[in-house]
Amino acid sequence: MNGSRVLVLNSGSSSVKYQLLDMADGTRLASGLVERIGEGPVADHAAALKQVAEELARQDLGLDSPELAAVGHRVVHGGTRFTEPALITDEVVEEIEKLIPLAPLHNPANVTGIKVARELRPDLPQVAVFDTAFHSTMPESAARYAVDVDTADRFGVRRYGFHGTSHAYVSRATAALLDRDVSEVNTIVLHLGNGASASAVRGGVCVDTSMGLTPLEGLVMGTRSGDLDAAAIFHLSRVGGMSIDEIDTLLNKRSGLLGLCGDNDMREIGRRMGEGDAEAQLAFDIYIHRLRKYVGAYTAVLGRVDAIAFTAGVGENSAAVREAAMRGLTAFGVEVDAVRNALRGSGARLISTENSRVAVAVVPTDEELEIASQTFDLVSD
Ligand code: AMP
């Protein structure tokens, strides 16, 4: 292998995001997004990836460049089969396809992206990096639901966790910010984007996370309910007469902040709260209440917490969410500095006071860089 460039592809159901990174110095050479696949000029994923290839070629960064070392694909669900990044072979593609029932919205698009990229450059090493992999170290006590073991095992019903590349990257970046080795640091990572998840990371190893069998469990999100009594589903079916698909849509697309107040963007919710809007305020309060419960739970899981890291769209940008989530946690050794918290900045930064026993940090996530690094590490071996 000669080159040091990695193309990262994130193929979603209706879009393909791409970034080209040079791993020699970590620079981002190109990035972009092809949207509305299947709706107009971009007929399918093959057309979308050809468009990506053409855009890169226009910048003299084409897929045929000898500098390109590998393609790294984001794959949402690796089940129990994939606990590490995998060099893509026909067998690996088949295994990812077998996991489609666990991630019917995501894995098919990921597989299509892989197949098309392999057709475009059959000779180039390609790597699948799984959202679930970082969480595969969870002990059985955290990964298992208290459900009949035979049934659970037969259908793969257990907690897998998601956003793993982000939790992996942010827990390491937090240790780096503290100038300590990741193996010495216990961190609660709060990935708060449109999707949101928390994780408890002991010495760089994930021991619990809030998303489960699917990305529906856990925190209140933009449009997903997060934790819910499973019997609400029986109730909505038996009493509400709703079909399973309708309930799926309700809980994944019409719940969370959107379902509570009609907005899923934290900026808009903040603006409405400023005008005294009670509905927006209640949505915010429910969001914060759930978040604090997870911080408390993961403090108990870890025993000793060294750092709490906020990341993703809300975590990186909303001082109000960070302030409310950390308020009154002095008994936990957490003290946020109001001035530091309010300062806007681009890099990783501390927002706790000098005296805070637990370091509280804002750590911008970079899933593409993490996918590129894992891909490059694998193909450089
Ligand atoms: P992500 O999924 O990580 O891209 O996060 C997207 C979400 O971040 C949006 O839906 C907003 O709720 C939130 N967000 C982005 N910018 C801000 C901001 N300046 N203040 C508060 N929330 C923000």
Coordinates of C-alpha atoms and ligand atoms in Angstrom, one line a residue:
M1 CA 0.0 0.0 0.0
N2 CA 1.4 3.4 -1.0
G3 CA -1.2 6.0 -0.4
S4 CA -2.3 7.6 2.8
R5 CA -5.8 8.8 1.9
V6 CA -9.0 7.2 3.0
L7 CA -12.5 7.9 1.6
V8 CA -15.2 7.6 4.2
L9 CA -18.6 6.8 3.0
N10 CA -21.8 7.0 5.1
S11 CA -24.6 5.6 2.9
G12 CA -28.0 6.4 4.4
S13 CA -31.4 5.4 3.0
S14 CA -31.8 8.6 1.0
S15 CA -28.3 10.2 1.2
V16 CA -24.6 9.5 0.9
K17 CA -22.1 11.6 3.0
Y18 CA -18.5 11.4 2.1
Q19 CA -15.2 12.7 3.3
L20 CA -11.7 12.2 1.9
L21 CA -9.0 12.4 4.6
D22 CA -5.2 12.2 4.4
M23 CA -4.1 10.1 7.3
A24 CA -0.5 11.2 7.0
D25 CA -1.4 14.5 8.6
G26 CA -5.2 14.2 9.4
T27 CA -6.2 16.8 6.8
R28 CA -9.7 16.8 5.2
L29 CA -9.2 17.1 1.5
A30 CA -12.9 17.0 0.4
S31 CA -16.3 16.4 1.9
G32 CA -19.9 16.5 0.7
L33 CA -23.3 15.1 0.6
V34 CA -25.5 13.7 -2.1
E35 CA -29.2 13.9 -1.1
R36 CA -32.6 12.9 -2.1
I37 CA -31.6 9.6 -3.6
G38 CA -34.4 8.0 -5.5
E39 CA -36.4 11.3 -5.8
G40 CA -35.0 13.0 -8.9
P41 CA -31.8 13.1 -10.9
V42 CA -30.1 10.8 -8.5
A43 CA -32.0 7.6 -9.2
D44 CA -30.2 5.2 -6.8
H45 CA -27.1 4.6 -4.7
A46 CA -25.1 3.7 -7.7
A47 CA -25.9 7.1 -9.3
A48 CA -25.1 8.8 -6.0
L49 CA -21.7 7.2 -5.6
K50 CA -20.9 7.9 -9.3
Q51 CA -21.7 11.6 -8.5
V52 CA -19.3 11.4 -5.5
A53 CA -16.6 9.9 -7.7
E54 CA -17.2 12.7 -10.3
E55 CA -17.0 15.4 -7.7
L56 CA -13.7 14.0 -6.4
A57 CA -12.3 13.7 -9.9
R58 CA -13.1 17.3 -10.6
Q59 CA -10.9 18.2 -7.6
D60 CA -8.2 15.9 -8.9
L61 CA -8.9 13.6 -6.0
G62 CA -10.5 10.8 -8.1
L63 CA -11.1 7.2 -7.0
D64 CA -8.4 6.1 -9.4
S65 CA -5.7 8.2 -7.5
P66 CA -2.8 6.0 -6.4
E67 CA -2.9 8.1 -3.2
L68 CA -6.1 6.5 -2.2
A69 CA -5.4 3.6 0.3
A70 CA -8.8 2.5 1.2
V71 CA -12.5 3.2 1.5
G72 CA -14.1 3.1 5.0
H73 CA -17.8 2.5 5.2
R74 CA -20.0 3.3 8.2
V75 CA -22.2 0.3 8.9
V76 CA -24.9 0.8 11.6
H77 CA -25.4 -2.7 12.9
G78 CA -22.7 -5.3 13.4
G79 CA -24.8 -7.6 15.7
T80 CA -22.7 -9.9 17.9
R81 CA -20.7 -11.0 14.8
F82 CA -18.6 -7.8 14.3
T83 CA -16.8 -6.4 17.4
E84 CA -14.1 -4.8 15.3
P85 CA -13.7 -3.1 11.9
A86 CA -13.7 -5.7 9.2
L87 CA -11.9 -5.9 5.8
I88 CA -14.7 -6.3 3.3
T89 CA -15.0 -9.6 1.5
D90 CA -18.0 -11.3 -0.1
E91 CA -18.5 -13.2 3.1
V92 CA -18.5 -10.0 5.2
V93 CA -21.1 -8.5 2.9
E94 CA -23.3 -11.6 3.3
E95 CA -22.9 -11.3 7.1
I96 CA -23.9 -7.7 7.1
E97 CA -26.9 -8.6 4.9
K98 CA -27.9 -11.2 7.5
L99 CA -28.1 -8.4 10.1
I100 CA -30.7 -6.5 8.1
P101 CA -33.6 -7.6 10.3
L102 CA -31.9 -5.9 13.2
A103 CA -31.5 -2.6 11.4
P104 CA -34.0 -2.6 8.5
L105 CA -33.7 1.1 7.8
H106 CA -29.9 1.4 7.9
N107 CA -28.0 -1.8 7.0
P108 CA -29.6 -2.2 3.5
A109 CA -28.3 1.3 2.4
N110 CA -24.9 0.6 4.0
V111 CA -24.6 -2.7 2.0
T112 CA -25.6 -1.0 -1.2
G113 CA -22.9 1.6 -0.7
I114 CA -20.3 -1.1 -0.1
K115 CA -21.4 -3.0 -3.2
V116 CA -21.3 0.0 -5.5
A117 CA -17.9 1.2 -4.2
R118 CA -16.5 -2.3 -4.7
E119 CA -17.7 -2.2 -8.3
L120 CA -16.1 1.2 -8.9
R121 CA -12.7 0.0 -7.4
P122 CA -12.6 -3.8 -7.1
D123 CA -8.9 -3.8 -6.3
L124 CA -9.1 -1.3 -3.4
P125 CA -9.2 -2.5 0.2
Q126 CA -12.6 -1.5 1.8
V127 CA -13.4 -1.6 5.5
A128 CA -16.7 -1.8 7.4
V129 CA -16.7 0.2 10.6
F130 CA -19.6 -0.6 12.9
D131 CA -21.6 1.7 15.1
T132 CA -22.2 -1.1 17.5
A133 CA -18.6 -2.4 17.8
F134 CA -17.3 -0.1 20.6
H135 CA -20.2 -1.3 22.8
S136 CA -19.4 -5.0 22.3
T137 CA -17.3 -5.0 25.5
M138 CA -20.4 -4.4 27.6
P139 CA -20.7 -7.1 30.2
E140 CA -23.6 -9.5 29.9
S141 CA -25.1 -7.9 33.0
A142 CA -25.5 -4.6 31.0
A143 CA -26.1 -6.1 27.5
R144 CA -28.9 -8.6 28.4
Y145 CA -32.5 -7.7 28.9
A146 CA -34.3 -9.6 31.6
V147 CA -36.2 -11.6 29.0
D148 CA -36.6 -15.4 28.5
V149 CA -33.1 -16.3 27.5
D150 CA -34.0 -18.8 24.7
T151 CA -36.4 -16.4 23.0
A152 CA -33.9 -13.5 23.4
D153 CA -31.1 -15.5 21.9
R154 CA -33.2 -16.9 19.1
F155 CA -34.1 -13.4 17.8
G156 CA -30.9 -11.6 18.9
V157 CA -32.9 -9.5 21.5
R158 CA -30.1 -7.8 23.5
R159 CA -28.5 -4.4 23.9
Y160 CA -26.0 -3.5 21.2
G161 CA -25.7 0.2 21.5
F162 CA -25.0 2.7 18.7
H163 CA -23.0 5.9 18.0
G164 CA -20.0 3.7 18.9
T165 CA -17.4 5.5 16.7
S166 CA -18.4 8.8 18.4
H167 CA -18.2 7.3 21.9
A168 CA -14.8 5.7 21.1
Y169 CA -13.4 8.9 19.6
V170 CA -14.8 11.3 22.3
S171 CA -13.7 9.1 25.3
R172 CA -10.1 9.1 23.9
A173 CA -10.2 12.8 23.0
T174 CA -11.4 13.5 26.6
A175 CA -8.4 11.6 28.1
A176 CA -6.1 13.5 25.7
L177 CA -7.7 16.8 26.9
L178 CA -6.9 15.8 30.5
D179 CA -3.4 14.8 29.4
R180 CA -3.9 11.3 30.7
D181 CA -3.8 7.9 29.3
V182 CA -7.2 6.6 28.3
S183 CA -6.7 3.5 30.3
E184 CA -6.7 5.6 33.5
V185 CA -9.8 7.6 32.9
N186 CA -13.4 6.8 33.6
T187 CA -15.8 8.9 31.4
I188 CA -19.5 9.4 30.9
V189 CA -19.9 10.4 27.3
L190 CA -23.1 12.3 26.4
H191 CA -23.6 12.2 22.6
L192 CA -26.5 14.6 22.2
G193 CA -27.5 15.2 18.6
N194 CA -30.8 14.6 16.8
G195 CA -30.2 11.0 17.9
A196 CA -28.8 10.9 21.5
S197 CA -27.0 8.3 23.6
A198 CA -25.0 8.1 26.8
S199 CA -22.2 5.7 27.6
A200 CA -20.1 4.7 30.6
V201 CA -16.5 4.1 29.5
R202 CA -14.0 2.6 32.0
G203 CA -10.4 3.1 31.0
G204 CA -11.3 3.3 27.3
V205 CA -13.6 0.3 27.5
C206 CA -17.4 0.7 27.2
V207 CA -19.3 -0.9 30.1
D208 CA -22.8 0.5 29.4
T209 CA -24.7 2.6 26.9
S210 CA -28.2 3.9 26.7
M211 CA -29.3 2.7 23.2
G212 CA -30.3 -1.0 23.0
L213 CA -31.5 -3.5 20.5
T214 CA -32.2 -0.4 18.3
P215 CA -31.4 3.3 18.5
L216 CA -34.8 3.9 20.1
E217 CA -33.9 3.2 23.8
G218 CA -32.5 5.6 26.3
L219 CA -32.4 9.4 26.2
V220 CA -35.1 11.7 24.9
M221 CA -34.1 12.5 21.3
G222 CA -35.2 14.8 18.5
T223 CA -38.0 12.6 17.3
R224 CA -37.5 9.3 19.3
S225 CA -39.1 8.6 22.7
G226 CA -36.1 6.9 24.3
D227 CA -37.0 4.7 27.3
L228 CA -40.7 3.7 27.5
D229 CA -42.6 0.9 29.3
A230 CA -42.8 -1.8 26.6
A231 CA -46.4 -2.4 27.6
A232 CA -47.3 1.1 26.1
I233 CA -46.9 -0.7 22.8
F234 CA -49.5 -3.4 23.7
H235 CA -51.7 -0.7 25.0
L236 CA -51.5 1.4 21.8
S237 CA -52.2 -1.7 19.8
R238 CA -55.1 -3.2 21.9
V239 CA -56.7 0.0 23.1
G240 CA -55.5 2.5 20.4
G241 CA -56.0 0.1 17.5
M242 CA -52.7 1.1 16.0
S243 CA -50.7 -1.2 13.9
I244 CA -47.1 -2.2 14.7
D245 CA -45.9 0.0 11.8
E246 CA -47.9 3.0 13.1
I247 CA -46.4 2.5 16.6
D248 CA -42.9 2.2 15.1
T249 CA -43.4 5.5 13.3
L250 CA -44.9 7.1 16.4
L251 CA -42.0 6.2 18.6
N252 CA -39.2 6.8 16.1
K253 CA -40.4 9.8 14.1
R254 CA -43.2 11.6 16.0
S255 CA -42.0 11.4 19.6
G256 CA -39.1 12.9 21.6
L257 CA -38.8 16.7 21.6
L258 CA -40.9 16.9 18.4
G259 CA -43.8 14.9 19.9
L260 CA -43.6 16.8 23.1
C261 CA -43.6 20.4 21.7
G262 CA -43.7 20.3 17.9
D263 CA -40.0 21.2 17.5
N264 CA -37.0 18.9 17.5
D265 CA -34.3 21.6 17.1
M266 CA -32.9 22.6 20.5
R267 CA -32.3 26.2 19.1
E268 CA -35.9 26.7 18.4
I269 CA -36.9 25.2 21.8
G270 CA -34.5 27.6 23.5
R271 CA -36.0 30.5 21.7
R272 CA -39.6 29.5 22.6
M273 CA -38.5 29.0 26.3
G274 CA -37.2 32.6 26.2
E275 CA -40.7 33.7 25.3
G276 CA -42.2 31.8 28.2
D277 CA -43.6 28.9 26.1
A278 CA -44.7 26.3 28.6
E279 CA -44.9 23.4 26.1
A280 CA -41.3 24.0 25.0
Q281 CA -40.2 24.3 28.7
L282 CA -41.8 21.0 29.6
A283 CA -40.1 19.3 26.6
F284 CA -36.8 20.7 27.8
D285 CA -37.4 19.6 31.4
I286 CA -38.3 16.0 30.3
Y287 CA -35.1 15.9 28.2
I288 CA -33.0 17.1 31.0
H289 CA -34.6 14.9 33.6
R290 CA -33.8 11.8 31.5
L291 CA -30.3 12.9 30.9
R292 CA -29.6 13.5 34.6
K293 CA -31.0 10.0 35.4
Y294 CA -28.4 8.5 33.1
V295 CA -25.6 10.6 34.6
G296 CA -26.6 9.3 38.0
A297 CA -26.9 5.7 36.8
Y298 CA -23.5 5.7 35.1
T299 CA -21.9 7.3 38.1
A300 CA -23.1 4.3 40.0
V301 CA -22.0 1.9 37.2
L302 CA -18.5 3.4 37.1
G303 CA -18.0 4.0 40.8
R304 CA -15.4 6.7 40.1
V305 CA -16.1 9.2 37.4
D306 CA -13.1 11.3 36.1
A307 CA -14.9 13.1 33.3
I308 CA -18.2 13.9 31.7
A309 CA -18.0 14.8 28.0
F310 CA -20.7 16.6 26.0
T311 CA -20.7 16.1 22.3
A312 CA -22.7 16.3 19.0
G313 CA -25.0 19.1 17.9
V314 CA -26.8 19.8 21.2
G315 CA -23.9 18.7 23.5
E316 CA -21.4 20.9 21.7
N317 CA -23.6 24.0 21.2
S318 CA -26.2 24.2 23.9
A319 CA -24.8 25.8 27.1
A320 CA -28.3 25.7 28.5
V321 CA -28.6 22.0 28.2
R322 CA -25.1 21.5 29.8
E323 CA -25.9 23.9 32.6
A324 CA -29.3 22.3 33.4
A325 CA -27.9 18.7 33.1
M326 CA -25.1 19.4 35.5
R327 CA -26.9 21.7 38.0
G328 CA -26.7 20.8 41.7
L329 CA -24.4 17.8 41.2
T330 CA -21.8 19.0 43.7
A331 CA -22.5 15.9 45.8
F332 CA -21.2 14.0 42.7
G333 CA -18.1 16.2 42.6
V334 CA -19.4 18.1 39.5
E335 CA -19.1 21.8 39.4
V336 CA -19.6 23.7 36.1
D337 CA -18.0 27.1 35.6
A338 CA -20.8 29.4 34.2
V339 CA -18.4 31.6 32.3
R340 CA -16.4 28.7 30.7
N341 CA -19.7 27.0 29.8
A342 CA -21.1 30.0 28.1
L343 CA -17.9 30.6 26.0
R344 CA -18.3 29.4 22.4
G345 CA -15.3 27.6 21.0
S346 CA -14.5 25.1 18.3
G347 CA -12.0 22.6 20.0
A348 CA -12.2 20.3 23.0
R349 CA -12.5 22.4 26.2
L350 CA -13.1 22.1 29.9
I351 CA -16.2 23.8 31.3
S352 CA -15.8 22.7 35.0
T353 CA -14.3 24.8 37.8
E354 CA -10.7 24.3 39.0
N355 CA -12.1 22.7 42.1
S356 CA -14.5 20.3 40.4
R357 CA -13.4 16.7 41.2
V358 CA -15.0 15.5 37.9
A359 CA -13.8 17.2 34.8
V360 CA -16.7 18.4 32.6
A361 CA -15.8 18.9 29.0
V362 CA -17.2 19.8 25.6
V363 CA -15.5 17.5 23.1
P364 CA -16.5 17.9 19.4
T365 CA -17.0 14.5 17.9
D366 CA -15.5 13.4 14.6
E367 CA -17.0 10.2 13.4
E368 CA -15.4 10.4 9.9
L369 CA -11.9 10.8 11.3
E370 CA -12.5 7.9 13.6
I371 CA -13.8 5.7 10.7
A372 CA -10.8 6.8 8.6
S373 CA -8.3 6.0 11.4
Q374 CA -9.8 2.6 12.1
T375 CA -9.8 1.9 8.3
F376 CA -6.3 3.0 7.8
D377 CA -5.0 1.1 10.8
L378 CA -6.6 -2.1 9.5
V379 CA -5.2 -1.8 6.0
S380 CA -1.8 -0.7 7.2
D381 CA -1.2 -3.8 9.3
Ligands
AMP1 P1 -26.4 16.3 15.1 O1 -27.4 15.2 15.0 O2 -25.2 16.0 16.0 O3 -26.0 16.9 13.8 O4 -27.2 17.4 16.0 C1 -28.2 18.1 15.4 C2 -29.0 18.9 16.5 O5 -28.1 19.8 17.2 C3 -30.1 19.9 15.9 O6 -31.3 19.2 15.7 C4 -30.2 20.9 17.0 O7 -31.2 20.5 18.0 C5 -28.8 20.9 17.7 N1 -28.1 22.1 17.6 C6 -27.3 22.5 16.5 N2 -26.8 23.7 16.7 C7 -27.2 24.1 17.9 C8 -27.1 25.3 18.7 N3 -26.3 26.3 18.3 N4 -27.7 25.3 19.9 C9 -28.5 24.3 20.3 N5 -28.7 23.2 19.6 C10 -28.1 23.1 18.5

